[in-house]
GROMACS .gro file of C-alpha atoms in nm:
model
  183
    1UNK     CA    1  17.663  -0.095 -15.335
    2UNK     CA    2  17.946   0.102 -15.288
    3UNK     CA    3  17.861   0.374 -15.530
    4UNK     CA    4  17.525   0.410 -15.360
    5UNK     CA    5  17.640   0.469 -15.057
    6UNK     CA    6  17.899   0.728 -15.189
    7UNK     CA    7  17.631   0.885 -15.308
    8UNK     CA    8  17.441   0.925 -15.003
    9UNK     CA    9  17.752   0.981 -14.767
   10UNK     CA   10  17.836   1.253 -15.068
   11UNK     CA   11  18.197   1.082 -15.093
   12UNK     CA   12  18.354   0.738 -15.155
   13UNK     CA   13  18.324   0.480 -14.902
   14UNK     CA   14  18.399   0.107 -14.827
   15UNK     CA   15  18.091  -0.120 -14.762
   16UNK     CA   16  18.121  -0.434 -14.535
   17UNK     CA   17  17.776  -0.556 -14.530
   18UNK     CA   18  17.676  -0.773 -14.236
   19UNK     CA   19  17.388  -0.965 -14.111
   20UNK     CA   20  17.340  -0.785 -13.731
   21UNK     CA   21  17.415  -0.518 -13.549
   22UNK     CA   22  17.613  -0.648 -13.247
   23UNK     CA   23  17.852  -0.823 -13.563
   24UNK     CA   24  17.891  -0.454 -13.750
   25UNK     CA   25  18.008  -0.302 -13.429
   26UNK     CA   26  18.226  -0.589 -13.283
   27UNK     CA   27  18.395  -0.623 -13.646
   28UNK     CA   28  18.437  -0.252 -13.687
   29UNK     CA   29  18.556  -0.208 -13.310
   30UNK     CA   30  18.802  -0.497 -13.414
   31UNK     CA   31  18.986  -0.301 -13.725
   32UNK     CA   32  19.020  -0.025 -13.499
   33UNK     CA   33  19.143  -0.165 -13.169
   34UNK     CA   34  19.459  -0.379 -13.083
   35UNK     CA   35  19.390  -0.663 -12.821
   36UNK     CA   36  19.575  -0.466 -12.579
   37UNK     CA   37  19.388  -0.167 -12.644
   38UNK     CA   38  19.080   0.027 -12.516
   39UNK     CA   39  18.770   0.128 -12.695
   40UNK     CA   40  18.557   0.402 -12.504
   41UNK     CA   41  18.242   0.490 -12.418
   42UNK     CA   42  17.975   0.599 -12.240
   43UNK     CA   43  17.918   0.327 -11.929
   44UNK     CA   44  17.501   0.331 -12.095
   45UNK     CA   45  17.637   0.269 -12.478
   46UNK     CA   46  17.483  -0.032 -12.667
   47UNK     CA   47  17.843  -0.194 -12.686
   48UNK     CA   48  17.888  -0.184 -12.309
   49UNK     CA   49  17.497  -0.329 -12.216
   50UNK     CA   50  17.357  -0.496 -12.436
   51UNK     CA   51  17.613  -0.686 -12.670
   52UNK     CA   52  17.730  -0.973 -12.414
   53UNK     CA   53  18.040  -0.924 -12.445
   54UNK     CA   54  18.060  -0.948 -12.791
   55UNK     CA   55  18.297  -0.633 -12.885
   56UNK     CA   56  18.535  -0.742 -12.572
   57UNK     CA   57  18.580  -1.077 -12.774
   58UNK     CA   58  18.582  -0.994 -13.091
   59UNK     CA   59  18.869  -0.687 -13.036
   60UNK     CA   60  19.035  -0.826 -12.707
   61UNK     CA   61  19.009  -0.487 -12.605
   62UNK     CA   62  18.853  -0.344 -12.297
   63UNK     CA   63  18.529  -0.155 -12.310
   64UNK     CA   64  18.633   0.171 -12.069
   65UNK     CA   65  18.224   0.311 -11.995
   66UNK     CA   66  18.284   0.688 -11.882
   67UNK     CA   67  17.983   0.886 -11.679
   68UNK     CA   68  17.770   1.168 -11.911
   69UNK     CA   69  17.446   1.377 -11.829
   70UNK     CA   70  17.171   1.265 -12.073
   71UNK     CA   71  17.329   0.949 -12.159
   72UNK     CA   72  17.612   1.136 -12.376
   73UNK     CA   73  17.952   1.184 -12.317
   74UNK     CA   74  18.085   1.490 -12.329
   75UNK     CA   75  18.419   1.679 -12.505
   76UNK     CA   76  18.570   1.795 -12.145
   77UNK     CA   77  18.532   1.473 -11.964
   78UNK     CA   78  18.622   1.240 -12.250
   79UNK     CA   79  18.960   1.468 -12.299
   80UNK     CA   80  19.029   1.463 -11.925
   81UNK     CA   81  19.044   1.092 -11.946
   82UNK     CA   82  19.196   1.000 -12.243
   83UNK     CA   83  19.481   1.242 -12.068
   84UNK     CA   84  19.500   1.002 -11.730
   85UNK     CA   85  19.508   0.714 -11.993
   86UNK     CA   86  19.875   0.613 -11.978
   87UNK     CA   87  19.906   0.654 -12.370
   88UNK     CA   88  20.266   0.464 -12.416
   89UNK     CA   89  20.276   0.324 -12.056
   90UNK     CA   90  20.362  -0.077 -12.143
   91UNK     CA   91  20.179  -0.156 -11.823
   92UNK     CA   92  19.833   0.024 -11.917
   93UNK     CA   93  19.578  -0.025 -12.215
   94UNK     CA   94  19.620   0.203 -12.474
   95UNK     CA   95  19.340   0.394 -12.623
   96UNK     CA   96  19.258   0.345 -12.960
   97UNK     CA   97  18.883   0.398 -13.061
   98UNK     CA   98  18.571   0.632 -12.910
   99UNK     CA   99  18.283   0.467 -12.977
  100UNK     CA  100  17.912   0.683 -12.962
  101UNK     CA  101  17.566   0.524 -12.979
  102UNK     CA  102  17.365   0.778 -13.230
  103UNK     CA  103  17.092   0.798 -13.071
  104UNK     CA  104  17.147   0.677 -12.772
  105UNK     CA  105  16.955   0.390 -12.583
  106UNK     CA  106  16.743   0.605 -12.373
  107UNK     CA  107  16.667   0.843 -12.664
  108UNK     CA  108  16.923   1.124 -12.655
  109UNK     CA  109  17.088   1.249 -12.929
  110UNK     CA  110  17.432   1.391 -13.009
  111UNK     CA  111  17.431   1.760 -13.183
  112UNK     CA  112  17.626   1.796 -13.449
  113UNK     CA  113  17.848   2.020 -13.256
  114UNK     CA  114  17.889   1.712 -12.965
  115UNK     CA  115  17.963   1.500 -13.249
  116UNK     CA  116  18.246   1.746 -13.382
  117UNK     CA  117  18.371   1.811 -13.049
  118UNK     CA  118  18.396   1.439 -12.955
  119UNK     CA  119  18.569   1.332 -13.249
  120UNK     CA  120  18.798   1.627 -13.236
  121UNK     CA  121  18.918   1.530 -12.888
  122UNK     CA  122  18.948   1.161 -12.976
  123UNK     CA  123  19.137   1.232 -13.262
  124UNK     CA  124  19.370   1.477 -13.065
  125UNK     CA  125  19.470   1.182 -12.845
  126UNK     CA  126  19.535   0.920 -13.152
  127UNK     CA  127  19.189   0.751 -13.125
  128UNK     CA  128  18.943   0.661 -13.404
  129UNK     CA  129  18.634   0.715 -13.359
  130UNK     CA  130  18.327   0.491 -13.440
  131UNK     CA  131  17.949   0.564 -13.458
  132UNK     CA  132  17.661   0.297 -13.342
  133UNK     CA  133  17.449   0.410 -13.630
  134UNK     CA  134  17.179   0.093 -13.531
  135UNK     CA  135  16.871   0.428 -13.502
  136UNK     CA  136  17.110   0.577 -13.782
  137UNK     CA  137  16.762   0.679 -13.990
  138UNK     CA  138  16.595   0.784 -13.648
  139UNK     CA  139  16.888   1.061 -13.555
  140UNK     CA  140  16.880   1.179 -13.933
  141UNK     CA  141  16.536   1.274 -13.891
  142UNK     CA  142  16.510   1.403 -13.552
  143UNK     CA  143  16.834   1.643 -13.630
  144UNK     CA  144  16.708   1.752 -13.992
  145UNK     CA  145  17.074   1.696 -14.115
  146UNK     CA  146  17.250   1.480 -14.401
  147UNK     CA  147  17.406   1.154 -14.363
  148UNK     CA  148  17.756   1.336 -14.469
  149UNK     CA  149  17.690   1.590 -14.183
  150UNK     CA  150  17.651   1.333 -13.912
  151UNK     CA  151  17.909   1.150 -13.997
  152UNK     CA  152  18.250   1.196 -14.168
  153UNK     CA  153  18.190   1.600 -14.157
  154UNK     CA  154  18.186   1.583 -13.778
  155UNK     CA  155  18.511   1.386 -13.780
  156UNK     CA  156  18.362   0.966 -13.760
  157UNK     CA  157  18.586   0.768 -13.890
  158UNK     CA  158  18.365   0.461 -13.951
  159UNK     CA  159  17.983   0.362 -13.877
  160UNK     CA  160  17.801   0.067 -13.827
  161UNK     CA  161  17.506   0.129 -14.045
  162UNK     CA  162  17.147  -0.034 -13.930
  163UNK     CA  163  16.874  -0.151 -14.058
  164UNK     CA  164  16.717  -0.421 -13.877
  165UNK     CA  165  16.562  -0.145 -13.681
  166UNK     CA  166  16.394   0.019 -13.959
  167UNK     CA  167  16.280  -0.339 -14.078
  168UNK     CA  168  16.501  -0.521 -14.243
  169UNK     CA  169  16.592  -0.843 -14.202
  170UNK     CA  170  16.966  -0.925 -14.181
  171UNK     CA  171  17.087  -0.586 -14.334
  172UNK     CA  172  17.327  -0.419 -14.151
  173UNK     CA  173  17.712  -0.275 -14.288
  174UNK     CA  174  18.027  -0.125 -14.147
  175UNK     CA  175  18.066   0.168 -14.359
  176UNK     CA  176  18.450   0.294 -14.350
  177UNK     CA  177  18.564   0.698 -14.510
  178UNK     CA  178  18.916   0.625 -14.471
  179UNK     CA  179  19.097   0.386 -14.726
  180UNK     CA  180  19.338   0.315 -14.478
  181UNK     CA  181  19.134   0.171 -14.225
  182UNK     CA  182  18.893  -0.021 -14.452
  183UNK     CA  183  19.232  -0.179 -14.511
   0.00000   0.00000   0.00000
């Protein structure tokens, strides 16, 4: 399975397959994210509405939902935060992932370039960053790019892969580009 998804991705990575959706992205939330942590997003992102909960209790971290035009987040307003964050105050969370929904709920889609931008200010500030790929097949088409381009290329560290929503049944994986973290 691996090797097939290397293959696709155009490099090597680690395959966690999982039965659901709301389990790929509370797992992979959960190797990113210390209890004490915070995982953002945008306050409309499938983690924050529609999982009950389930990322909160699966990382112990806290879900921080930011504002965005169109559903998105965007590069200015995520860096602004992450700078008010209180990265090494003991009495604050700290940040430690950016999670995107690609596409969004409502439809939207990151560019490329947003994608890029995003992960480039996440990683800046120490965070990983982690892609709600559940409509993963949908934004591939509707952009015209490769899976590679969408995803490691524009600086994700690790995806949650779906295809329930393409119909399968039960088929859904955490797909990770770094060694490190698949660790």
């Amino acid at each position: 399975m691996n090797a097939r998804f290397a293959a696709l991705f155009e490099r090597p990575v680690q395959v966690f397959p999982l039965c659901s959706g709301t389990g790929s992205n509370s797992i992979a939330l959960a190797a990113l994210a210390n209890p004490y942590g915070a995982i953002y997003c945008h306050e409309t992102a499938h983690i924050n509405v529609y999982e009950c909960g389930a990322p909160e209790l699966f990382t112990g971290a806290k879900l921080v939902g930011l504002t965005g035009a169109g559903y998105k987040l965007q590069a200015a307003a995520l860096d602004a935060a992450l700078a008010l964050a209180g990265r090494g105050n003991a009495t604050r969370v700290q940040p430690f992932a950016l999670n995107l929904t690609q596409p969004t709920d409502f439809g939207t889609l990151y560019s490329i370039d947003e994608l890029r931008h995003l992960s480039e200010v996440a990683h800046r500030h120490g965070l990983l960053v982690h892609l709600d790929g559940a409509r993963f097949a949908n934004a591939i088409a509707a952009l015209g790019c490769s899976p590679a381009e969408m995803t490691w290329r524009a600086g994700i560290d690790v995806v949650s892969f779906g295809a329930t929503k393409n119909g399968a049944m039960n088929a859904e994986a955490v797909l990770v580009f770094d060694p490190a973290v698949a660790a």
